[in-house]
Coordinates of C-alpha atoms in Angstrom, one line a residue:
X17 CA 0.0 0.0 0.0
X18 CA 1.4 3.4 -1.0
X19 CA 1.2 6.3 1.4
X20 CA -0.1 9.5 0.0
X21 CA 1.8 12.6 1.1
X22 CA -0.2 15.7 1.9
X23 CA 0.1 18.5 -0.7
X24 CA 2.4 21.3 0.3
X25 CA 0.7 24.5 1.3
X26 CA 1.0 27.4 -1.2
X27 CA 3.0 30.4 -0.2
X28 CA 1.3 33.7 0.1
X29 CA 2.2 37.4 0.5
X30 CA 0.0 39.8 2.4
X31 CA -0.2 43.6 2.1
X32 CA -1.7 45.9 4.7
X33 CA -2.9 49.5 4.4
X34 CA -3.0 50.9 7.9
X35 CA -5.4 53.5 9.4
X36 CA -6.3 54.6 12.8
X37 CA -9.4 52.5 13.3
X38 CA -9.1 49.8 10.6
X39 CA -6.5 47.9 8.6
X40 CA -7.2 46.6 5.1
X41 CA -5.4 43.4 4.0
X42 CA -4.9 41.9 0.6
X43 CA -3.6 38.4 -0.1
X44 CA -1.5 37.5 -3.2
X45 CA -0.2 34.1 -4.1
X46 CA 3.4 33.5 -5.1
X47 CA 2.7 34.4 -8.8
X48 CA 1.0 37.7 -7.9
X49 CA -2.6 36.6 -8.4
X50 CA -4.9 38.5 -6.0
X51 CA -6.8 36.0 -3.8
X52 CA -8.8 38.0 -1.4
X53 CA -9.1 41.2 0.6
X54 CA -10.7 42.2 3.9
X55 CA -10.9 44.9 6.5
X56 CA -10.0 44.4 10.2
X57 CA -10.3 46.5 13.4
X58 CA -7.2 47.9 15.1
X59 CA -7.5 45.8 18.2
X60 CA -5.7 42.7 19.5
X61 CA -8.7 40.6 18.4
X62 CA -8.5 42.3 15.0
X63 CA -4.8 41.5 14.7
X64 CA -5.4 37.8 15.5
X65 CA -8.3 37.7 13.0
X66 CA -6.1 39.2 10.3
X67 CA -3.4 36.5 10.8
X68 CA -5.9 33.7 11.1
X69 CA -7.7 34.8 7.9
X70 CA -4.5 35.1 6.0
X71 CA -3.4 31.6 6.9
X72 CA -6.5 30.1 5.3
X73 CA -5.0 30.8 1.9
X74 CA -1.6 29.3 2.5
X75 CA 1.7 29.6 4.3
X76 CA 2.4 33.3 5.0
X77 CA 5.8 34.2 3.7
X78 CA 6.0 37.9 4.5
X79 CA 3.6 40.7 5.3
X80 CA 4.2 44.2 3.9
X81 CA 2.8 46.9 6.2
X82 CA 2.5 50.6 5.7
X83 CA 3.0 53.0 8.7
X84 CA 4.8 50.5 10.9
X85 CA 5.9 53.2 13.3
X86 CA 2.4 54.9 13.6
X87 CA -1.0 53.4 12.8
X88 CA 0.4 49.9 12.3
X89 CA 2.7 49.8 15.3
X90 CA 0.4 47.5 17.3
X91 CA -0.2 45.2 14.3
X92 CA 3.6 45.0 13.7
X93 CA 4.3 44.0 17.3
X94 CA 1.5 41.4 17.2
X95 CA 2.8 39.9 13.9
X96 CA 6.4 39.8 15.0
X97 CA 5.4 38.1 18.3
X98 CA 3.7 35.5 16.2
X99 CA 6.9 34.9 14.2
X100 CA 5.9 36.5 11.0
X101 CA 8.4 38.4 8.8
X102 CA 7.1 42.0 8.6
X103 CA 8.4 44.3 5.9
X104 CA 8.1 48.1 6.1
X105 CA 6.4 49.6 2.9
X106 CA 6.4 53.2 1.8
X107 CA 3.3 54.8 0.5
X108 CA 2.6 54.2 -3.2
X109 CA 4.3 56.4 -5.7
X110 CA 2.2 59.3 -7.0
X111 CA 2.5 57.9 -10.6
X112 CA 1.0 54.6 -9.4
X113 CA -1.9 56.4 -7.8
X114 CA -2.6 58.5 -10.9
X115 CA -2.8 55.3 -13.0
X116 CA -4.7 53.0 -10.7
X117 CA -6.5 55.4 -8.3
X118 CA -6.6 55.1 -4.6
X119 CA -8.5 53.2 -2.0
X120 CA -7.6 51.0 0.9
X121 CA -7.7 47.8 -1.1
X122 CA -5.5 49.3 -3.9
X123 CA -3.0 50.5 -1.4
X124 CA -2.9 47.2 0.4
X125 CA -2.4 45.4 -2.9
X126 CA 0.4 47.8 -3.8
X127 CA 2.1 47.0 -0.5
X128 CA 1.9 43.3 -1.1
X129 CA 3.3 43.6 -4.7
X130 CA 6.3 45.7 -3.4
X131 CA 7.1 42.8 -1.1
X132 CA 6.6 40.2 -3.8
X133 CA 8.9 42.2 -6.2
X134 CA 11.6 42.5 -3.6
X135 CA 11.3 46.3 -3.4
X136 CA 10.3 46.4 0.2
X137 CA 13.2 45.0 2.2
X138 CA 13.3 47.4 5.2
X139 CA 12.7 45.8 8.6
X140 CA 10.5 47.8 11.0
X141 CA 11.9 49.0 14.3
X142 CA 11.4 46.8 17.3
X143 CA 9.1 48.7 19.7
X144 CA 9.1 46.2 22.5
X145 CA 12.3 47.2 24.4
X146 CA 13.9 50.0 26.4
X147 CA 14.5 52.1 23.3
X148 CA 10.7 52.5 22.8
X149 CA 10.5 53.7 26.4
X150 CA 13.2 56.3 25.7
X151 CA 11.3 57.5 22.7
X152 CA 8.1 58.0 24.6
X153 CA 9.9 59.9 27.3
X154 CA 11.7 62.0 24.7
X155 CA 8.3 62.9 23.1
X156 CA 7.0 64.0 26.6
X157 CA 10.1 66.1 27.2
X158 CA 10.0 67.8 23.8
X159 CA 6.3 68.7 24.3
X160 CA 7.1 70.1 27.8
X161 CA 10.0 72.2 26.6
X162 CA 8.0 73.7 23.8
X163 CA 5.2 74.5 26.2
X164 CA 7.6 76.1 28.6
X165 CA 9.1 78.3 25.9
X166 CA 5.7 79.4 24.7
X167 CA 4.8 80.3 28.3
X168 CA 7.9 82.4 28.8
X169 CA 7.3 84.2 25.5
X170 CA 3.7 85.0 26.6
X171 CA 4.9 86.2 30.0
X172 CA 7.4 88.6 28.4
X173 CA 4.7 89.9 26.0
X174 CA 2.2 90.5 28.8
X175 CA 4.9 92.4 30.8
X176 CA 5.5 94.7 27.8
X177 CA 1.9 95.8 27.8
X178 CA 1.3 95.6 31.6
X179 CA 0.7 98.8 33.7
X180 CA 4.0 100.6 34.3
X181 CA 4.1 100.2 38.1
X182 CA 3.5 96.5 37.8
X183 CA 6.1 96.2 35.0
X184 CA 8.7 98.0 37.1
X185 CA 8.2 95.6 40.0
X186 CA 9.5 92.7 37.9
X187 CA 13.2 93.5 38.0
X188 CA 14.8 90.1 37.1
X189 CA 16.9 90.0 34.0
X190 CA 16.2 86.4 32.9
X191 CA 12.9 84.8 31.9
X192 CA 13.2 82.3 34.7
X193 CA 13.8 85.0 37.2
X194 CA 10.8 87.0 35.9
X195 CA 8.7 83.8 36.2
X196 CA 9.8 83.4 39.9
X197 CA 8.8 87.0 40.7
X198 CA 5.5 86.8 38.8
X199 CA 4.6 83.6 40.6
X200 CA 4.6 85.5 43.9
X201 CA 2.1 88.1 42.8
X202 CA -1.2 88.3 44.7
X203 CA -4.0 89.6 42.5
X204 CA -7.4 90.7 43.8
X205 CA -9.7 88.0 42.4
X206 CA -12.8 90.1 43.2
X207 CA -11.6 93.0 41.1
X208 CA -10.5 91.4 37.9
X209 CA -12.4 93.9 35.8
X210 CA -9.4 96.2 36.7
X211 CA -6.7 95.6 34.0
X212 CA -4.0 96.0 36.7
X213 CA -5.4 93.0 38.7
X214 CA -6.1 91.1 35.5
X215 CA -2.5 91.6 34.4
X216 CA -1.3 90.3 37.8
X217 CA -3.5 87.3 37.6
X218 CA -2.4 86.5 34.1
X219 CA 1.3 86.8 34.9
X220 CA 0.9 84.6 38.0
X221 CA -0.9 81.9 35.9
X222 CA 1.8 81.9 33.3
X223 CA 4.6 81.9 35.8
X224 CA 3.2 79.0 37.8
X225 CA 2.8 77.1 34.5
X226 CA 6.4 77.7 33.7
X227 CA 7.5 76.4 37.1
X228 CA 5.3 73.3 36.8
X229 CA 6.7 72.5 33.4
X230 CA 10.2 72.9 34.6
X231 CA 9.5 70.4 37.4
X232 CA 8.0 68.0 34.9
X233 CA 11.0 68.4 32.6
X234 CA 13.3 67.7 35.6
X235 CA 11.4 64.5 36.3
X236 CA 11.6 63.3 32.7
X237 CA 15.4 64.1 32.6
X238 CA 16.0 62.0 35.6
X239 CA 14.1 59.0 34.1
X240 CA 15.8 59.5 30.7
X241 CA 19.3 59.6 32.3
X242 CA 18.6 56.4 34.2
X243 CA 17.4 54.5 31.1
X244 CA 20.0 55.9 28.7
X245 CA 22.9 55.3 31.1
X246 CA 21.8 51.7 31.5
X247 CA 21.2 51.1 27.8
X248 CA 24.1 52.9 26.1
X249 CA 27.1 53.2 28.5
X250 CA 29.6 53.0 25.6
X251 CA 28.0 55.7 23.6
X252 CA 27.8 58.0 26.7
X253 CA 31.6 57.6 27.3
X254 CA 32.4 59.4 24.1
X255 CA 33.3 63.1 24.3
X256 CA 30.5 65.5 23.5
X257 CA 27.7 63.0 23.7
X258 CA 25.3 63.6 26.5
X259 CA 22.1 61.9 27.6
X260 CA 19.8 63.9 25.2
X261 CA 22.0 63.2 22.2
X262 CA 22.4 59.5 23.1
X263 CA 18.6 59.2 23.5
X264 CA 18.1 60.7 20.0
X265 CA 20.5 58.3 18.4
X266 CA 18.9 55.3 20.2
X267 CA 15.5 56.5 18.9
X268 CA 16.8 57.0 15.4
X269 CA 18.4 53.6 15.1
X270 CA 15.8 51.6 17.1
X271 CA 16.2 48.7 19.4
X272 CA 17.2 46.4 16.5
X273 CA 19.9 48.7 15.1
X274 CA 21.3 45.7 13.2
X275 CA 18.4 46.0 10.8
X276 CA 20.4 49.0 9.2
X277 CA 23.0 46.6 8.0
X278 CA 26.0 48.9 7.9
X279 CA 27.3 52.2 9.3
X280 CA 26.8 53.7 5.9
X281 CA 23.1 53.1 6.1
X282 CA 23.0 54.7 9.6
X283 CA 24.9 57.7 8.2
X284 CA 22.3 58.1 5.4
X285 CA 19.5 57.8 8.0
X286 CA 21.1 60.7 9.9
X287 CA 21.6 62.8 6.7
X288 CA 25.4 62.7 6.7
X289 CA 26.0 60.4 3.7
X290 CA 28.3 62.0 1.1
X291 CA 26.7 62.9 -2.2
X292 CA 28.8 64.0 -5.2
X293 CA 28.0 67.4 -6.6
X294 CA 30.8 67.8 -9.1
X295 CA 30.5 69.6 -12.4
X296 CA 33.1 70.5 -15.0
X297 CA 36.3 71.4 -13.3
X298 CA 34.7 71.5 -9.8
X299 CA 35.0 68.3 -7.7
X300 CA 33.3 68.3 -4.4
X301 CA 30.8 66.5 -2.1
X302 CA 27.9 67.5 0.0
X303 CA 25.8 65.6 2.6
X304 CA 22.5 63.9 1.9
X305 CA 19.7 66.2 3.0
X306 CA 17.2 63.5 3.9
X307 CA 17.0 61.4 7.0
X308 CA 16.3 62.2 10.6
X309 CA 16.9 65.9 11.0
X310 CA 17.0 65.7 14.8
X311 CA 19.8 63.1 14.6
X312 CA 21.6 65.3 12.1
X313 CA 21.3 68.3 14.5
X314 CA 22.7 66.2 17.3
X315 CA 25.7 65.2 15.1
X316 CA 26.3 68.8 14.3
X317 CA 26.3 69.9 17.9
X318 CA 28.7 67.1 18.8
X319 CA 31.2 68.2 16.1
X320 CA 30.9 71.8 17.2
X321 CA 31.7 70.8 20.8
X322 CA 34.6 68.6 19.9
X323 CA 36.1 71.4 17.8
X324 CA 36.4 73.4 21.0
X325 CA 37.6 70.8 23.5
X326 CA 38.9 67.7 21.6
X327 CA 42.6 67.9 20.6
X328 CA 42.2 65.2 17.9
X329 CA 39.3 67.0 16.2
X330 CA 41.1 70.3 16.3
X331 CA 44.2 68.8 14.8
X332 CA 42.1 67.2 12.0
X333 CA 40.4 70.5 11.2
X334 CA 43.8 72.3 10.9
X335 CA 45.3 69.6 8.7
X336 CA 42.3 69.4 6.3
X337 CA 42.1 73.3 6.1
X338 CA 45.8 73.3 5.1
X339 CA 44.9 70.9 2.3
X340 CA 42.5 73.5 0.9
X341 CA 39.1 72.3 2.3
X342 CA 36.7 74.9 3.7
X343 CA 35.6 74.7 7.3
X344 CA 32.1 73.6 6.2
X345 CA 33.6 70.7 4.1
X346 CA 35.7 69.6 7.1
X347 CA 32.7 69.6 9.4
X348 CA 30.9 67.4 6.9
X349 CA 33.8 64.9 7.1
X350 CA 33.7 65.1 10.9
X351 CA 29.9 64.4 11.0
X352 CA 30.4 61.4 8.8
X353 CA 33.2 60.1 11.1
X354 CA 31.1 60.7 14.3
X355 CA 28.2 58.8 12.7
X356 CA 30.4 55.8 12.1
X357 CA 31.6 55.9 15.7
X358 CA 28.1 56.2 17.1
X359 CA 26.8 53.3 15.0
X360 CA 29.5 50.9 16.2
X361 CA 28.9 52.0 19.8
X362 CA 25.1 51.5 19.4
X363 CA 25.7 48.0 18.1
X364 CA 27.9 47.2 21.1
X365 CA 25.5 48.6 23.6
X366 CA 22.3 47.2 22.1
X367 CA 23.8 43.8 21.6
X368 CA 24.7 43.7 25.3
X369 CA 21.2 44.8 26.2

């Protein structure tokens, strides 16, 4: 009697167009034939239903997902936990949209076809570790700093138009000092129809808000310092790299920094990859203007600080200037070097973590 082997499962590719409340999925077979599409809710139950529904058509090879860092962050975590290979997909090109139109099913199919064609090879960031906690704290700090700055500007503006005797009572030279003095004002709440009392009340409200925000920023800084010091000790040991800069590089690279493949990829992500801009007799390079601009800003500040205090960096600047390079060109070289150093330190720290 001859045993009959079960037929192998067909391989399928899934594409997902992500939104705030729903995700639309499309299934393709290995030859690119569209098999089915369906919409799911953005809940844990919806994520499980999407995976269960996909497996009805065959063995899931890869899933291409749009917005893995925003709308599809929860779905990405759920799929990776289930052992599914998730590929990050960019939004469709405008030419594709102009030819085929746009709706959720079309976008999901375009995501699946990019994965099938090998165009989508980027691995999403891992948002289940300490680096995600650092990112969230960084978001909170950035918001608090912007709010504090806005309050200080408003406080200064109100002082400019306040009654003269009230304005002359606030003698501090700095914004923080003015906020401290204004916080001690005692307006007459029963007489707020008087602009003098209304000005005192407004100044006290703004000043207390500034002080509360500074306390909040201090708490976030303490939490960030603890997390960053534990996560990236090698990176923090480098000259010119503080907690805020290290936190930014961790967020830019992600918990799974190895997904970038090389330090050149990290440099491009930070906007410091050299790009040729030669023409005729002119031969020169500039830096790629894309990437994470906050990481690029951090690199620039590190180079500026090292040019003041690091003997090795100062010597390099003098040598390259003697070779005929401008200061701006030498700083571009230094930013590229610092990006290489940071990437290697990140790999060391995150591997240990």
